[in-house]
XYZ file of C-alpha atoms in Angstrom:
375
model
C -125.143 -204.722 6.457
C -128.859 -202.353 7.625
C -130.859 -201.782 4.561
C -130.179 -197.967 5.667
C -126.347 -198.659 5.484
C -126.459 -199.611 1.953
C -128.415 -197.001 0.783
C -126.065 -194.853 2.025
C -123.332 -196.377 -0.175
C -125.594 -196.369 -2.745
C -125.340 -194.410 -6.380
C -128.809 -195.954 -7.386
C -132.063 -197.171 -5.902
C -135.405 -198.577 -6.964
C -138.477 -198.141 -4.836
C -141.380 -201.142 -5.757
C -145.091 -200.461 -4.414
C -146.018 -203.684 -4.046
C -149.863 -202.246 -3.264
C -149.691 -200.543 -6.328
C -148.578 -203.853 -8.206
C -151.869 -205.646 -6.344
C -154.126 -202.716 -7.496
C -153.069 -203.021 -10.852
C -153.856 -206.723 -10.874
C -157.325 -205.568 -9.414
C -157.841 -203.183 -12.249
C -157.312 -205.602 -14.381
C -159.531 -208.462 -12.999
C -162.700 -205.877 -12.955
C -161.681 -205.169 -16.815
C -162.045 -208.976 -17.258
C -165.471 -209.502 -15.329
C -165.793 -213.576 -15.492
C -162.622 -214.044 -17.552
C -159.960 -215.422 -14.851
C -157.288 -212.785 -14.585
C -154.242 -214.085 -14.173
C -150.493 -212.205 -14.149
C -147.103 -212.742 -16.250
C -144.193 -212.975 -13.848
C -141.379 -213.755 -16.146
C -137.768 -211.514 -16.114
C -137.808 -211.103 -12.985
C -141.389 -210.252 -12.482
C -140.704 -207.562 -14.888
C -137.575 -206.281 -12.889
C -139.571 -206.058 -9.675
C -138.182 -209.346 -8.146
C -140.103 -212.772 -9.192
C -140.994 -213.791 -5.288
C -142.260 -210.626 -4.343
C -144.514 -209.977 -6.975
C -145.772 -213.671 -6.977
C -146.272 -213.425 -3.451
C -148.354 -209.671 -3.789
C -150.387 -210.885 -6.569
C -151.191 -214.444 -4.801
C -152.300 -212.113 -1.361
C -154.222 -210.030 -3.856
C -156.250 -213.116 -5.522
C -154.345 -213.963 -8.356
C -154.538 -217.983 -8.941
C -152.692 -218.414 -11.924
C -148.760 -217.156 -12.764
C -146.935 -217.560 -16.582
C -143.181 -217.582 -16.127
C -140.736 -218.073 -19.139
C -138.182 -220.565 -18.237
C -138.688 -223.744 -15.310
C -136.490 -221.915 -12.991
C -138.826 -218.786 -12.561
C -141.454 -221.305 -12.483
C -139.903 -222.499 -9.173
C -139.570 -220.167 -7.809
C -143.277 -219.122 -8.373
C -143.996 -222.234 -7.058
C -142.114 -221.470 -3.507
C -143.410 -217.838 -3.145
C -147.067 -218.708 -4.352
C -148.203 -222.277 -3.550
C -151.400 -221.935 -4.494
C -151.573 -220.951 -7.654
C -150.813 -223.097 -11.106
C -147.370 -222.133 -12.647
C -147.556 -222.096 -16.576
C -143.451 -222.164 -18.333
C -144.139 -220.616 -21.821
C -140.705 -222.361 -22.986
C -142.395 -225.614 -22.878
C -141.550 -228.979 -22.353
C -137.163 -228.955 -22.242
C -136.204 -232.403 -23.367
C -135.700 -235.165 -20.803
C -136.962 -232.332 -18.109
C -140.812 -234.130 -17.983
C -139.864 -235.290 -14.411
C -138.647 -232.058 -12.714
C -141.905 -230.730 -13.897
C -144.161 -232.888 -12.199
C -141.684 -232.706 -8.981
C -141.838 -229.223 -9.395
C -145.734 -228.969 -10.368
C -144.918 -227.044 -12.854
C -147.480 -227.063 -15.809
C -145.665 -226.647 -19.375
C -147.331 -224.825 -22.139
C -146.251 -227.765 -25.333
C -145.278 -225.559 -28.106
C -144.395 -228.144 -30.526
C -145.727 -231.692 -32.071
C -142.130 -233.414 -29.992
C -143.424 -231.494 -26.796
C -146.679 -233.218 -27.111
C -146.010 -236.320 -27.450
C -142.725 -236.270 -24.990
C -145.011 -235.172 -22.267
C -147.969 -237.681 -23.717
C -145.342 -240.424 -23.272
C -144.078 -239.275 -19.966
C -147.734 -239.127 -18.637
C -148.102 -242.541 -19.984
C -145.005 -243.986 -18.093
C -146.021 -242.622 -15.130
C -149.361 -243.543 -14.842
C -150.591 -239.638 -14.498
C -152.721 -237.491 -16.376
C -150.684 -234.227 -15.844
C -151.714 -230.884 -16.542
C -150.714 -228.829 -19.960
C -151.214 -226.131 -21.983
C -150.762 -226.052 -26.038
C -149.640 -223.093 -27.584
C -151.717 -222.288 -30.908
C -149.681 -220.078 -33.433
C -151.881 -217.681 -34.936
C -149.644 -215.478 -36.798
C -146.780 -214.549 -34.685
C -144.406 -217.230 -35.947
C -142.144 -217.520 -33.380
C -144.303 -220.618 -30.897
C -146.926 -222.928 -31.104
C -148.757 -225.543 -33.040
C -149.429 -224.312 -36.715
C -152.935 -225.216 -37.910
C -151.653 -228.455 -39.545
C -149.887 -229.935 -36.418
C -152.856 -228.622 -34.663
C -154.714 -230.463 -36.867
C -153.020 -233.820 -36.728
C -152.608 -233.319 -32.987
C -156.569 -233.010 -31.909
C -156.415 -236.120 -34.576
C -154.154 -238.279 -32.325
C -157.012 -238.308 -29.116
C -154.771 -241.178 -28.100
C -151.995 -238.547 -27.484
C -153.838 -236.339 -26.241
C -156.049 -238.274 -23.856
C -152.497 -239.234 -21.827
C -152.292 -235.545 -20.210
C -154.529 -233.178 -19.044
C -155.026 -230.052 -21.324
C -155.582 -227.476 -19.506
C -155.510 -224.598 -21.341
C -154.955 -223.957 -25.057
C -153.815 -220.248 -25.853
C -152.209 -217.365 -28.361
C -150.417 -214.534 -28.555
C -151.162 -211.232 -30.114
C -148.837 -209.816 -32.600
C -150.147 -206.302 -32.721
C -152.971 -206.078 -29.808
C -151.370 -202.213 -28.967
C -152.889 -201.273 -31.828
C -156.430 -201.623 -32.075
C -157.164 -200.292 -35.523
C -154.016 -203.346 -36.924
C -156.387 -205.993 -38.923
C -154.008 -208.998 -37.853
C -155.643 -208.564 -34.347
C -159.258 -209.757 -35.935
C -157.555 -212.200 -38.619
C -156.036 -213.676 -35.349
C -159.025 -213.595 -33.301
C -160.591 -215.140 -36.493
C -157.919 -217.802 -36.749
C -158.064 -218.633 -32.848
C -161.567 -219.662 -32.885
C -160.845 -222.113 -35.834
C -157.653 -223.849 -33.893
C -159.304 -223.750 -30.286
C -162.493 -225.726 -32.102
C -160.102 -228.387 -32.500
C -159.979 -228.671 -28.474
C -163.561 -228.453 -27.667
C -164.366 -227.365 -23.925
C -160.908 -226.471 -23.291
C -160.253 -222.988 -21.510
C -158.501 -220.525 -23.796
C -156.193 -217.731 -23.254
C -155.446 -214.868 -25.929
C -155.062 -211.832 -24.133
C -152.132 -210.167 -22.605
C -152.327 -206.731 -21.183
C -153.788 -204.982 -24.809
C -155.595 -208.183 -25.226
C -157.825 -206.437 -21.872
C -157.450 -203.719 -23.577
C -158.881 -204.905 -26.581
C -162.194 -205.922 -25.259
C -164.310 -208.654 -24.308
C -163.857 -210.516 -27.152
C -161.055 -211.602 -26.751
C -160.885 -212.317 -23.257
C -162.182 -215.891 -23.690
C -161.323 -217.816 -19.666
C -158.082 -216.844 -18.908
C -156.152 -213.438 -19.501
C -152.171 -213.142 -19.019
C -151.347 -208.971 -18.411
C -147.788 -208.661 -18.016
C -146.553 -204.795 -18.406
C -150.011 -203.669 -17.495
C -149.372 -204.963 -13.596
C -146.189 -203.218 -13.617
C -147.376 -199.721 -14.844
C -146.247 -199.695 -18.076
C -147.967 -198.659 -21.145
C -150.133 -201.704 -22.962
C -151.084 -199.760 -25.766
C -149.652 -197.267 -27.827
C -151.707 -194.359 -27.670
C -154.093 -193.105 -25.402
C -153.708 -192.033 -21.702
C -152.241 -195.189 -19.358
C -154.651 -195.695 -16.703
C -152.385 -198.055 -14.492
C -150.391 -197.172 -11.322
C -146.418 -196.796 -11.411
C -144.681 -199.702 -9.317
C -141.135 -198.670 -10.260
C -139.454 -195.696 -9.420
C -135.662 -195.837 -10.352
C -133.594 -192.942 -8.531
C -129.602 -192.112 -8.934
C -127.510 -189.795 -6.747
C -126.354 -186.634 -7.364
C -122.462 -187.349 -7.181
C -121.647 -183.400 -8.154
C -122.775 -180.499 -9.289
C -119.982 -177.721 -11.634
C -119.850 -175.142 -13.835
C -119.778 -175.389 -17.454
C -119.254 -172.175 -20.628
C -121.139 -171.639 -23.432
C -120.013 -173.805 -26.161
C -118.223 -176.668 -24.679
C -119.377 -179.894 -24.929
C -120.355 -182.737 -22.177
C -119.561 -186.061 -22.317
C -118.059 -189.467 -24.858
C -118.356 -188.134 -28.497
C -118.648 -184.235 -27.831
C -122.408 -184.999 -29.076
C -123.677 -182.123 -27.149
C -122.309 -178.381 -27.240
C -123.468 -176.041 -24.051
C -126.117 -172.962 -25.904
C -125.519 -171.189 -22.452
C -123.357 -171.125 -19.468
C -124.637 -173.704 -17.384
C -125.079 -175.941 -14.061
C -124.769 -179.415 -14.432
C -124.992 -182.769 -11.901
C -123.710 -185.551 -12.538
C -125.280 -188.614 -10.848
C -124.196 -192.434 -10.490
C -126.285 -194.780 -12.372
C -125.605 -195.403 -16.091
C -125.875 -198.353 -19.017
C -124.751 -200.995 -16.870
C -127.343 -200.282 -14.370
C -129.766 -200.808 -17.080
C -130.706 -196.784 -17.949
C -130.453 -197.082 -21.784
C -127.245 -194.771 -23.493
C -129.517 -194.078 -26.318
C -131.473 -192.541 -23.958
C -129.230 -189.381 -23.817
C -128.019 -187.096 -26.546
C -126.399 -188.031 -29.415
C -129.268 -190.196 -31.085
C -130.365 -187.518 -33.531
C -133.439 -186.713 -31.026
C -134.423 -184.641 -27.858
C -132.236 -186.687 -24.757
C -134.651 -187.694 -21.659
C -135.686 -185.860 -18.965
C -135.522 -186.828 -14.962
C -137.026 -184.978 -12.083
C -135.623 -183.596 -9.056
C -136.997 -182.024 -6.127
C -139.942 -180.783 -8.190
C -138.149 -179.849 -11.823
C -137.983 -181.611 -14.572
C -134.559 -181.369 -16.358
C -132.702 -183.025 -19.182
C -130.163 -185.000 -19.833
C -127.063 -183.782 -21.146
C -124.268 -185.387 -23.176
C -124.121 -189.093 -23.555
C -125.500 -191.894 -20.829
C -121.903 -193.424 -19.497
C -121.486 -197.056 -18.222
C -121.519 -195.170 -14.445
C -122.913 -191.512 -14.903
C -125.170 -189.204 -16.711
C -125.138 -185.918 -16.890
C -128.471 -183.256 -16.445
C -128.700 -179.832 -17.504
C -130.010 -178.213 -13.598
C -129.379 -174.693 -14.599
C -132.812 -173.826 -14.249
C -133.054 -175.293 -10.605
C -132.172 -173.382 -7.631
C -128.656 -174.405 -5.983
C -130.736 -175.444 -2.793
C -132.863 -178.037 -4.712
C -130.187 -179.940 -6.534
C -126.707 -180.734 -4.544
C -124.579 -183.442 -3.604
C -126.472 -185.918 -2.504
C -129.740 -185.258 -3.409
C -131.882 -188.218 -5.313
C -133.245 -187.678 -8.876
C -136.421 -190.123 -10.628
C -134.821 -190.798 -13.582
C -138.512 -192.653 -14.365
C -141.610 -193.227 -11.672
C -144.351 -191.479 -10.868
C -143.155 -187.999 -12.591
C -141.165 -189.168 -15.133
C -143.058 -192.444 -17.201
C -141.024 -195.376 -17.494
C -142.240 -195.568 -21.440
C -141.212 -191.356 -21.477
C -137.816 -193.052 -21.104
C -137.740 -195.813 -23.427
C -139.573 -193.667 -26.258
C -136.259 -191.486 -25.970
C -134.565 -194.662 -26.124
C -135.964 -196.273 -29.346
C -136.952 -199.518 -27.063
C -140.015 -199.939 -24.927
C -140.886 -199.768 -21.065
C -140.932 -204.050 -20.617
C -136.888 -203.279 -21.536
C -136.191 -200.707 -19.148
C -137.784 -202.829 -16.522
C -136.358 -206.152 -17.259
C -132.725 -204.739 -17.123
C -132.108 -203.447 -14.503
C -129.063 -203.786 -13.098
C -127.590 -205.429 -9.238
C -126.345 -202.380 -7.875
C -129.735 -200.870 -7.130
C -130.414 -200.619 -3.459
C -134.002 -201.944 -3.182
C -136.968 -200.973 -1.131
C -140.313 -202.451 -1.440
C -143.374 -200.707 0.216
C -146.953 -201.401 0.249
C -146.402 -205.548 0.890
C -148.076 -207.109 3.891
């Protein structure tokens, strides 16, 4: 079936600027200076399809890609040759071989991952690249200082494979005023002395943010290249690359003081217009997002007015309040942005109680999809 021919059958579609995803990237780099910039590609590429933004950010210069799990990481691999492919989830057991088939370079989180991928090295007769993962204060991955410890210790281990990289995370980096971002700047320096002359890698996209010092050779932006919000106040200087759009299925008539969708959350305050249009939770539009959650529902756009939502977010449909538009400039058929370039992704998910990276990440298969900007 034409691209054109499913749109037309569509109740929902997603537009991706793939330029704008490449000038992000760029915006980034020159925030970086001599710090290599490279770009987290995991869920999906943050909802924007893994292969296509691989492929934009390779054309645009970008030399190194993070994925979660192995199977993004091939799939990085296929769409961006060039570039080294990191898999934050480590070293899976008995896996070692599929990564080297794969060239796949696993960031060890763990004192077993070490020393299964020291061993496997060993076997092979291969000094393999890695990264270790240095927890410094999230608790969730990485090497405490102890195993870090004992693992710079054991050069015999270490000596088998190729460390590449050592790196962090940030628990708090939106927040530049939080103290754990200097106590783990602080503790970073004292676990990467460990691995002298070893590029390091703190900052995601508020790690730019954060400044220079903590930059360090390698920095791993993630929402940033997709357009969302890095840190949590301030204007967001990147470039939308997602706009998500649902059809107006109907427009009717409803009094003053009934109520609109599941729950009867919502009673009318006037006689209004209302559309109805075909995208809901299980296209990935949150259904805390509408009314009902003890806060202001969120808005859309159409044709040039921004309106509400009204009543409830439905598996299939959500309601908006269009009283205030003219007849002509909302009917059957039309689209609405229910977030892009006039209504912010993170405008959403604030409404939501959740954040822009969850939006993004979730959205659903029944999206038409239409990528401009690529080469």
């Amino acid at each position: 079936m034409a691209h054109a021919e499913r749109e037309g059958l569509a109740c929902g579609r997603l537009t991706i600027d793939l330029e704008a995803l490449a000038d992000n990237w760029r915006s980034l780099a020159e925030r970086t200076q001599q710090t290599e910039c490279g770009a987290a590609i995991k869920g999906d590429g943050y909802g924007t399809g893994l292969e296509k933004a691989a492929a934009t950010l390779s054309r645009a210069g970008c030399r190194t890609l993070f994925t979660a799990v192995p199977d993004e990481g091939l799939r990085a691999r296929s769409a961006a040759p060039e570039s080294r492919v990191f898999v934050l989830a480590g070293l899976l057991p008995g896996a070692a071989e599929a990564y080297r088939k794969g060239g796949l370079i696993p960031v060890l989180n763990c004192p077993d991952e070490v020393i299964e991928w020291a061993e496997y090295c060993a076997a092979a007769g291969q000094r393999l690249p890695a990264a270790i993962h240095l927890d410094t204060g999230m608790n969730r991955m990485g090497l405490s200082l102890e195993e870090a410890r004992l693992i710079a210790a054991a050069k015999d281990v270490v000596a088998r494979f190729d460390l590449v990289l050592v790196m962090s995370h940030l628990v708090c980096g939106g927040d530049p005023a939080n103290p754990l971002n200097a106590r783990q700047l602080e503790r970073f320096h004292e676990m990467t002395a460990l691995f002298p002359g070893v590029p390091r890698s703190l900052a995601n996209s508020p790690g730019i943010f954060l400044g220079a010092d903590y930059h360090f050779d390698v920095a791993r932006p993630g929402i940033s290249l997709y357009g969302g919000r890095a840190m949590d106040d301030g204007e967001n200087p990147m470039r939308p690359v997602v706009t998500a759009e649902a059809r107006v299925l109907i427009t009717h008539s409803a009094a003053k003081g009934e109520t609109v969708g599941y729950g009867a959350v919502e009673t009318l305050r006037r006689d209004s217009r209302i559309a109805i249009v075909g995208i809901g939770y299980a296209d990935g539009y949150h259904r805390l997002a509408g009314a009902g959650g003890g806060h202001k529902p969120a808005n859309a756009w159409v044709n040039g007015h921004v309106v509400p939502l009204v009543g409830r977010v439905s598996m299939d449909l959500i309601a908006l309040d269009v009283t205030d538009v003219p007849e002509a400039d909302c009917s059957r058929g039309d689209w609405v942005e229910m977030f892009g370039p006039h209504i912010p992704v993170d405008d959403v998910a604030a409404k939501a109680g959740t954040i822009g990276y969850e939006l993004l990440t979730g959205l659903g298969s029944r999206y038409t999809r239409t990528y401009i900007g690529g080469s």
